[in-house]
CSV table of C-alpha atoms and ligand atoms in Angstrom, one decimal:
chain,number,residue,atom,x,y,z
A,1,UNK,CA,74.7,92.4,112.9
A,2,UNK,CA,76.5,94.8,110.6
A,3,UNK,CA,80.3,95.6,111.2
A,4,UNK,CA,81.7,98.6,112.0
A,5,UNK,CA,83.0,100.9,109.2
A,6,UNK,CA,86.1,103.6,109.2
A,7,UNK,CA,86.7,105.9,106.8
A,8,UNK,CA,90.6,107.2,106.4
A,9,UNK,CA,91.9,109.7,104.7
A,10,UNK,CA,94.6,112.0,104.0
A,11,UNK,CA,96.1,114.7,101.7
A,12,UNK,CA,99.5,115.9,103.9
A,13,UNK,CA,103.0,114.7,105.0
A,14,UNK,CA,102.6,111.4,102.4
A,15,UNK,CA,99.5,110.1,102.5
A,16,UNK,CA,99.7,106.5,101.5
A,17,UNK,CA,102.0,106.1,104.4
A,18,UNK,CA,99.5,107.5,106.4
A,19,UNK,CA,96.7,105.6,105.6
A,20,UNK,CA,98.7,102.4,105.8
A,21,UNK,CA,100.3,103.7,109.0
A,22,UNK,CA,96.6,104.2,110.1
A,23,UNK,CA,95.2,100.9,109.3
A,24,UNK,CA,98.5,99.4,111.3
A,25,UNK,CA,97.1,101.1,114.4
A,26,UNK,CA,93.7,100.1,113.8
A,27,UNK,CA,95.1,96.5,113.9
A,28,UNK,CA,96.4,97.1,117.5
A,29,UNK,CA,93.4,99.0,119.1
A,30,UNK,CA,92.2,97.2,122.3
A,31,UNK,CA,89.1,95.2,121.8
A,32,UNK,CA,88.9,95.4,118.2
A,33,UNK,CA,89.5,93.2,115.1
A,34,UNK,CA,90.3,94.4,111.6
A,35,UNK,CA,87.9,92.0,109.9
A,36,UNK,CA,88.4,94.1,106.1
A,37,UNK,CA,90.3,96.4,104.1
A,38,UNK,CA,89.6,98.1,100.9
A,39,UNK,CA,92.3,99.0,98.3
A,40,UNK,CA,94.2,102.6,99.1
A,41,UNK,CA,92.1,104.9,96.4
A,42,UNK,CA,93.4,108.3,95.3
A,43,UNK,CA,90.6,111.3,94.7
A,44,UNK,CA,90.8,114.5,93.4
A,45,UNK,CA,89.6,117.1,96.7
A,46,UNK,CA,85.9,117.8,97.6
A,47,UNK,CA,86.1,121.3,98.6
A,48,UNK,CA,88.5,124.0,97.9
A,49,UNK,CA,90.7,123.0,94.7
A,50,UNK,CA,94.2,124.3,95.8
A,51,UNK,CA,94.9,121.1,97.5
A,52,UNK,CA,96.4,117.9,97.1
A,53,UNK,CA,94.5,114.9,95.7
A,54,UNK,CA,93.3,112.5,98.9
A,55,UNK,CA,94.3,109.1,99.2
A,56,UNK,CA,91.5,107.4,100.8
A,57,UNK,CA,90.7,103.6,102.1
A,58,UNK,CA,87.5,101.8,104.4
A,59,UNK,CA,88.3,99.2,106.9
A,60,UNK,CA,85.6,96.7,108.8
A,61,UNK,CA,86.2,96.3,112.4
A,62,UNK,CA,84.4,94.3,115.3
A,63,UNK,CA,84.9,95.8,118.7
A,64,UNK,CA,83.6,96.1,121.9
A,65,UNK,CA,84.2,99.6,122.3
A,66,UNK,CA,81.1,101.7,122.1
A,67,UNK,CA,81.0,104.2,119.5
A,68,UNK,CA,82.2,107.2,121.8
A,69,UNK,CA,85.0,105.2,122.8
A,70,UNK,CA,86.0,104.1,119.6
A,71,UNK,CA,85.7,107.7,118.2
A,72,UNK,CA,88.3,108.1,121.6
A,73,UNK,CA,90.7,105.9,120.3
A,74,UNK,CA,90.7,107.4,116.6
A,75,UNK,CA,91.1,111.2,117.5
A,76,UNK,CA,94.4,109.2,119.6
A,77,UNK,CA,95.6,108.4,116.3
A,78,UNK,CA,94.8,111.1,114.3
A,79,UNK,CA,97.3,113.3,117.1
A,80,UNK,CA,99.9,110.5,117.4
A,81,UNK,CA,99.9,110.7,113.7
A,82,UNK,CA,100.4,114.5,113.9
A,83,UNK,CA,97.2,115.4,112.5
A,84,UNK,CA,96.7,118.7,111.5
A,85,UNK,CA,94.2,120.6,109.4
A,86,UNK,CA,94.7,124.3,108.1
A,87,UNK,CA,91.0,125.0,107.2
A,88,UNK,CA,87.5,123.4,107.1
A,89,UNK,CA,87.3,121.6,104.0
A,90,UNK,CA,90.9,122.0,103.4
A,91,UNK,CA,93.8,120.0,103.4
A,92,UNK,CA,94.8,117.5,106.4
A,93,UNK,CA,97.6,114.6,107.6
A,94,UNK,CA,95.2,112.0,108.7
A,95,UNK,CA,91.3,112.1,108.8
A,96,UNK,CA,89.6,109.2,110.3
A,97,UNK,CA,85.5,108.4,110.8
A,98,UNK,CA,83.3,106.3,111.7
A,99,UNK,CA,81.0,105.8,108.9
A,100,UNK,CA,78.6,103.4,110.1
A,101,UNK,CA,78.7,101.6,113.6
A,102,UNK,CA,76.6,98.2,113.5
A,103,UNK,CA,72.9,98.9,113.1
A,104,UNK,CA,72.9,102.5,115.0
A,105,UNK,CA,72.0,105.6,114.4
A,106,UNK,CA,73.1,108.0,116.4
A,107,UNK,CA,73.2,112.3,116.5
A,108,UNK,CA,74.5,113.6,119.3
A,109,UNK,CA,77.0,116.5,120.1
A,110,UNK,CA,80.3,114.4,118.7
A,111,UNK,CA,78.9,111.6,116.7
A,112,UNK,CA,76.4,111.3,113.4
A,113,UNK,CA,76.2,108.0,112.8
A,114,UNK,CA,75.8,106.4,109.7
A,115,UNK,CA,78.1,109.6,108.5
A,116,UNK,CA,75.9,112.1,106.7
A,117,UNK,CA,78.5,113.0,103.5
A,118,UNK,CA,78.3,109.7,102.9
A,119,UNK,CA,75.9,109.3,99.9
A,120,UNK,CA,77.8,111.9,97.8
A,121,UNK,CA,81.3,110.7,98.9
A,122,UNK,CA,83.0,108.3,95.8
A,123,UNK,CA,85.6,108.4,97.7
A,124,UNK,CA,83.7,106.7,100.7
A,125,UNK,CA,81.1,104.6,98.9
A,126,UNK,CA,83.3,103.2,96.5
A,127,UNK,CA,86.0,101.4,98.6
A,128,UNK,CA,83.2,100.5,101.2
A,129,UNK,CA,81.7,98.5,97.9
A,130,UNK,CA,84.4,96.9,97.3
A,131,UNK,CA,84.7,95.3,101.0
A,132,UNK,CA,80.8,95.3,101.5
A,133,UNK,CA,78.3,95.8,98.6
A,134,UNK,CA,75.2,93.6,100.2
A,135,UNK,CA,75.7,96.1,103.3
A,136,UNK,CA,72.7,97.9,104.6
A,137,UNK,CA,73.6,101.0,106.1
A,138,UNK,CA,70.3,102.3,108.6
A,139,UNK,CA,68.6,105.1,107.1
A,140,UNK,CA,70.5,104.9,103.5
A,141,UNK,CA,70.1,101.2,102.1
A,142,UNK,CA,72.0,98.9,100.2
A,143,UNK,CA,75.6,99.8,99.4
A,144,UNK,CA,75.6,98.5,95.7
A,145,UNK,CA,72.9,100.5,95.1
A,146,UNK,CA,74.0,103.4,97.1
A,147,UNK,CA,77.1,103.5,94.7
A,148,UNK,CA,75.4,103.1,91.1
A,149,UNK,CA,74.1,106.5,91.9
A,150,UNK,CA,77.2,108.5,92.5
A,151,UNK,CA,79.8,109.4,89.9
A,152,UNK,CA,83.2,108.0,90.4
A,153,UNK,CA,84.2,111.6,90.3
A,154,UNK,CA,87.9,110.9,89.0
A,155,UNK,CA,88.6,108.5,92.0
A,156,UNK,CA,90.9,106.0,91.1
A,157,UNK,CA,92.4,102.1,92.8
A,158,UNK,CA,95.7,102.3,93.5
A,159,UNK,CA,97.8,99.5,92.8
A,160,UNK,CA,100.1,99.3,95.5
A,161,UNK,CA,102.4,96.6,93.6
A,162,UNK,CA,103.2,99.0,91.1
A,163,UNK,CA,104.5,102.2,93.7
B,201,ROI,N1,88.1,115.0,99.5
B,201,ROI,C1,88.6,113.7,99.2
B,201,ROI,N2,88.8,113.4,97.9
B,201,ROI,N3,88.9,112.8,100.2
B,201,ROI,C2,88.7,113.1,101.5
B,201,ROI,O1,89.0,112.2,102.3
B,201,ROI,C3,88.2,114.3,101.8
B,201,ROI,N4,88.0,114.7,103.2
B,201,ROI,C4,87.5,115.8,103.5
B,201,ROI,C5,87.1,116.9,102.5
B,201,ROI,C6,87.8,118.2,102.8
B,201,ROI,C7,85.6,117.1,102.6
B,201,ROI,N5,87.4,116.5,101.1
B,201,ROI,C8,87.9,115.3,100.8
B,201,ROI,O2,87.3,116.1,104.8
């Protein structure tokens, strides 16, 4: 079975801290193994320009958690984390989905699962390659492939040794 895949991001109130601050509560949700992480990425915004750049990252979990509860546990973590966000599409502390959750598809009132920006996103396709590329993500197909078709749109690996 396919894992489960989170996509973090941030553009406030230091945003590497965040993300790394994000995938340390990840570690510690009940029921739930961090099986991957990607390399923190930095991308210019998608959506209004007067922001800052994201930093962005993936993680693969395992959990027993259904996907409503997991989505639960992550909006707990985007508030203990302060989140806030000043305008759709515009700048905020800690953003965290669930991208794909095993082989489901769901579309209900809270959840669109796999997550539909996801094709377009570099910022999303390219650190879920780099954990993942034989993935098959319902609906979508094959990571690798998914990712030779979208533009790296000026999203860069940050080496974390070097900060
Ligand atoms: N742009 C980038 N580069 N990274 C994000 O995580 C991100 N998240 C968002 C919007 C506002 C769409 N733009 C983004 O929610």
């Amino acid at each position: 079975m396919n894992g489960i895949f989170i996509g973090l991001g941030s553009n406030l109130a230091a945003p590497i801290k965040q993300v790394l601050m994000a995938i340390k509560a990840l570690h510690a949700l009940p029921e739930t193994k961090l099986i991957k992480q990607s390399s923190l990425y930095a991308s210019p915004p998608m959506g209004p320009q007067d922001q800052p750049d994201y930093i962005n990252a993936v993680v693969e979990l395992t959990s027993q958690l259904s996907a409503s509860e997991l989505l639960d546990q992550l909006q707990t973590i985007e508030q203990q984390q302060g989140r806030v966000k000043l305008r759709h599409w515009g700048e905020r502390t800690l953003d965290l989905d669930i991208l794909v959750y095993g082989d489901q598809e769901i579309n209900d009132e809270r959840l669109t699962i796999p997550h539909p920006g996801l094709t377009e996103r570099a910022f999303v396709l390219y650190p879920l390659a780099e954990i993942t590329p034989d993935l098959i993500i319902p609906k979508l197909g094959n990571v690798a492939s998914l990712v030779q078709n979208c533009p790296r749109a000026g999203l860069n690996r940050i080496n974390l040794d070097l900060l």
